[in-house]
Amino acid sequence: MSEAEIKMLAQHFEIGGHTLTHARLGGLGKERVYEEIDGCYRWLTAILDKLPVSFCFPGGVYDTVS
């Protein structure tokens, strides 16, 4: 989806975060996990001019970050 399409959807739906590259987070290092999640959060915030309030782990899979 383009940023314009995301912005248009946001007029009617909640837009939540995922990750920047759809990487499965399990097994990734702490720094990479942070980059994926925070990068997506910042990108969506810039597009939507508001803070995203939801997040979905890619594949619905998560574990503790080591």
Short mmCIF file of N, CA and C in Angstrom, two decimals:
data_model
loop_
_atom_site.label_atom_id
_atom_site.label_comp_id
_atom_site.label_asym_id
_atom_site.label_seq_id
_atom_site.Cartn_x
_atom_site.Cartn_y
_atom_site.Cartn_z
N MET A 1 0.84 -1.18 0.00
CA MET A 1 0.00 0.00 0.00
C MET A 1 0.88 1.25 0.00
N SER A 2 0.40 2.25 -0.64
CA SER A 2 1.12 3.51 -0.63
C SER A 2 0.80 4.27 0.66
N GLU A 3 1.63 5.25 0.96
CA GLU A 3 1.37 6.06 2.16
C GLU A 3 0.05 6.81 2.02
N ALA A 4 -0.29 7.25 0.80
CA ALA A 4 -1.57 7.94 0.58
C ALA A 4 -2.74 7.02 0.87
N GLU A 5 -2.63 5.75 0.47
CA GLU A 5 -3.70 4.78 0.71
C GLU A 5 -3.84 4.49 2.21
N ILE A 6 -2.73 4.41 2.90
CA ILE A 6 -2.77 4.20 4.36
C ILE A 6 -3.46 5.37 5.04
N LYS A 7 -3.11 6.58 4.62
CA LYS A 7 -3.72 7.78 5.18
C LYS A 7 -5.23 7.80 4.94
N MET A 8 -5.64 7.39 3.75
CA MET A 8 -7.06 7.36 3.42
C MET A 8 -7.80 6.33 4.28
N LEU A 9 -7.22 5.15 4.44
CA LEU A 9 -7.83 4.13 5.30
C LEU A 9 -7.97 4.61 6.73
N ALA A 10 -6.99 5.36 7.19
CA ALA A 10 -6.98 5.84 8.57
C ALA A 10 -8.14 6.78 8.87
N GLN A 11 -8.77 7.30 7.83
CA GLN A 11 -9.94 8.16 8.05
C GLN A 11 -11.13 7.35 8.56
N HIS A 12 -11.11 6.04 8.32
CA HIS A 12 -12.26 5.20 8.69
C HIS A 12 -11.90 4.00 9.57
N PHE A 13 -10.61 3.68 9.66
CA PHE A 13 -10.17 2.50 10.39
C PHE A 13 -8.96 2.83 11.26
N GLU A 14 -8.81 2.07 12.33
CA GLU A 14 -7.60 2.17 13.15
C GLU A 14 -6.45 1.52 12.39
N ILE A 15 -5.35 2.22 12.31
CA ILE A 15 -4.16 1.69 11.67
C ILE A 15 -3.14 1.38 12.77
N GLY A 16 -2.74 0.14 12.84
CA GLY A 16 -1.78 -0.27 13.87
C GLY A 16 -0.46 -0.68 13.26
N GLY A 17 0.52 -0.82 14.11
CA GLY A 17 1.86 -1.18 13.68
C GLY A 17 2.05 -2.68 13.50
N HIS A 18 3.11 -3.00 12.81
CA HIS A 18 3.50 -4.38 12.55
C HIS A 18 5.02 -4.40 12.74
N THR A 19 5.74 -4.34 11.69
CA THR A 19 7.19 -4.11 11.71
C THR A 19 7.55 -3.47 10.37
N LEU A 20 8.77 -3.03 10.23
CA LEU A 20 9.17 -2.41 8.96
C LEU A 20 9.26 -3.41 7.82
N THR A 21 9.78 -4.59 8.07
CA THR A 21 10.05 -5.54 6.99
C THR A 21 9.27 -6.85 7.12
N HIS A 22 8.33 -6.91 8.04
CA HIS A 22 7.55 -8.12 8.31
C HIS A 22 8.42 -9.27 8.82
N ALA A 23 9.56 -8.93 9.39
CA ALA A 23 10.46 -9.95 9.94
C ALA A 23 9.82 -10.59 11.16
N ARG A 24 9.93 -11.91 11.27
CA ARG A 24 9.51 -12.59 12.49
C ARG A 24 10.50 -12.19 13.57
N LEU A 25 10.02 -11.76 14.70
CA LEU A 25 10.89 -11.18 15.72
C LEU A 25 11.61 -12.21 16.57
N GLY A 26 11.07 -13.40 16.67
CA GLY A 26 11.72 -14.44 17.47
C GLY A 26 13.11 -14.75 16.93
N GLY A 27 14.07 -14.74 17.82
CA GLY A 27 15.43 -15.07 17.43
C GLY A 27 16.25 -13.89 16.93
N LEU A 28 15.61 -12.75 16.71
CA LEU A 28 16.36 -11.57 16.31
C LEU A 28 17.00 -10.94 17.55
N GLY A 29 18.08 -10.26 17.38
CA GLY A 29 18.72 -9.58 18.49
C GLY A 29 17.89 -8.39 18.95
N LYS A 30 18.14 -7.96 20.17
CA LYS A 30 17.38 -6.87 20.79
C LYS A 30 17.42 -5.60 19.93
N GLU A 31 18.57 -5.27 19.38
CA GLU A 31 18.70 -4.05 18.58
C GLU A 31 17.84 -4.13 17.31
N ARG A 32 17.84 -5.27 16.65
CA ARG A 32 17.06 -5.44 15.43
C ARG A 32 15.56 -5.41 15.73
N VAL A 33 15.15 -6.03 16.82
CA VAL A 33 13.74 -5.99 17.22
C VAL A 33 13.31 -4.54 17.45
N TYR A 34 14.14 -3.79 18.15
CA TYR A 34 13.84 -2.38 18.42
C TYR A 34 13.72 -1.61 17.11
N GLU A 35 14.65 -1.82 16.19
CA GLU A 35 14.61 -1.12 14.90
C GLU A 35 13.32 -1.44 14.14
N GLU A 36 12.92 -2.69 14.14
CA GLU A 36 11.71 -3.10 13.43
C GLU A 36 10.46 -2.46 14.02
N ILE A 37 10.32 -2.52 15.34
CA ILE A 37 9.11 -2.02 15.99
C ILE A 37 9.10 -0.50 16.05
N ASP A 38 10.17 0.09 16.54
CA ASP A 38 10.23 1.55 16.67
C ASP A 38 10.22 2.22 15.30
N GLY A 39 10.90 1.62 14.33
CA GLY A 39 10.90 2.19 12.99
C GLY A 39 9.51 2.24 12.40
N CYS A 40 8.75 1.18 12.57
CA CYS A 40 7.38 1.14 12.09
C CYS A 40 6.52 2.18 12.81
N TYR A 41 6.69 2.27 14.12
CA TYR A 41 5.92 3.23 14.93
C TYR A 41 6.19 4.66 14.45
N ARG A 42 7.45 4.99 14.25
CA ARG A 42 7.81 6.34 13.80
C ARG A 42 7.29 6.61 12.38
N TRP A 43 7.40 5.62 11.51
CA TRP A 43 6.92 5.77 10.13
C TRP A 43 5.42 6.02 10.11
N LEU A 44 4.66 5.20 10.85
CA LEU A 44 3.21 5.40 10.88
C LEU A 44 2.83 6.74 11.51
N THR A 45 3.52 7.13 12.55
CA THR A 45 3.25 8.41 13.20
C THR A 45 3.44 9.56 12.21
N ALA A 46 4.48 9.49 11.42
CA ALA A 46 4.75 10.53 10.42
C ALA A 46 3.67 10.56 9.33
N ILE A 47 3.22 9.40 8.91
CA ILE A 47 2.20 9.33 7.86
C ILE A 47 0.85 9.81 8.37
N LEU A 48 0.48 9.36 9.57
CA LEU A 48 -0.88 9.58 10.08
C LEU A 48 -1.04 10.86 10.87
N ASP A 49 0.06 11.48 11.26
CA ASP A 49 0.02 12.67 12.12
C ASP A 49 -0.67 12.39 13.45
N LYS A 50 -0.60 11.13 13.89
CA LYS A 50 -1.09 10.75 15.21
C LYS A 50 -0.39 9.45 15.60
N LEU A 51 -0.45 9.10 16.86
CA LEU A 51 0.25 7.93 17.35
C LEU A 51 -0.53 6.65 17.07
N PRO A 52 0.12 5.62 16.52
CA PRO A 52 -0.55 4.34 16.39
C PRO A 52 -0.79 3.76 17.78
N VAL A 53 -1.92 3.10 17.98
CA VAL A 53 -2.25 2.60 19.31
C VAL A 53 -2.26 1.08 19.41
N SER A 54 -2.10 0.41 18.29
CA SER A 54 -2.11 -1.06 18.35
C SER A 54 -0.90 -1.61 17.61
N PHE A 55 -0.59 -2.87 17.91
CA PHE A 55 0.55 -3.54 17.31
C PHE A 55 0.24 -5.02 17.19
N CYS A 56 0.64 -5.61 16.09
CA CYS A 56 0.46 -7.04 15.88
C CYS A 56 1.81 -7.65 15.53
N PHE A 57 2.21 -8.66 16.28
CA PHE A 57 3.47 -9.35 15.99
C PHE A 57 3.34 -10.09 14.66
N PRO A 58 4.34 -10.01 13.78
CA PRO A 58 4.29 -10.73 12.51
C PRO A 58 4.07 -12.23 12.74
N GLY A 59 3.08 -12.77 12.10
CA GLY A 59 2.74 -14.18 12.27
C GLY A 59 2.07 -14.48 13.60
N GLY A 60 1.82 -13.44 14.41
CA GLY A 60 1.23 -13.64 15.73
C GLY A 60 2.16 -14.32 16.71
N VAL A 61 3.44 -14.36 16.40
CA VAL A 61 4.43 -15.08 17.21
C VAL A 61 5.34 -14.10 17.92
N TYR A 62 5.56 -14.33 19.20
CA TYR A 62 6.49 -13.49 19.96
C TYR A 62 7.15 -14.32 21.06
N ASP A 63 8.23 -13.78 21.57
CA ASP A 63 8.92 -14.37 22.73
C ASP A 63 9.65 -13.25 23.44
N THR A 64 10.42 -13.57 24.46
CA THR A 64 11.16 -12.54 25.16
C THR A 64 12.37 -12.14 24.32
N VAL A 65 12.77 -10.90 24.46
CA VAL A 65 13.94 -10.39 23.74
C VAL A 65 15.16 -10.60 24.61
N SER A 66 16.18 -11.21 24.03
CA SER A 66 17.39 -11.45 24.82
C SER A 66 18.47 -10.45 24.49
#
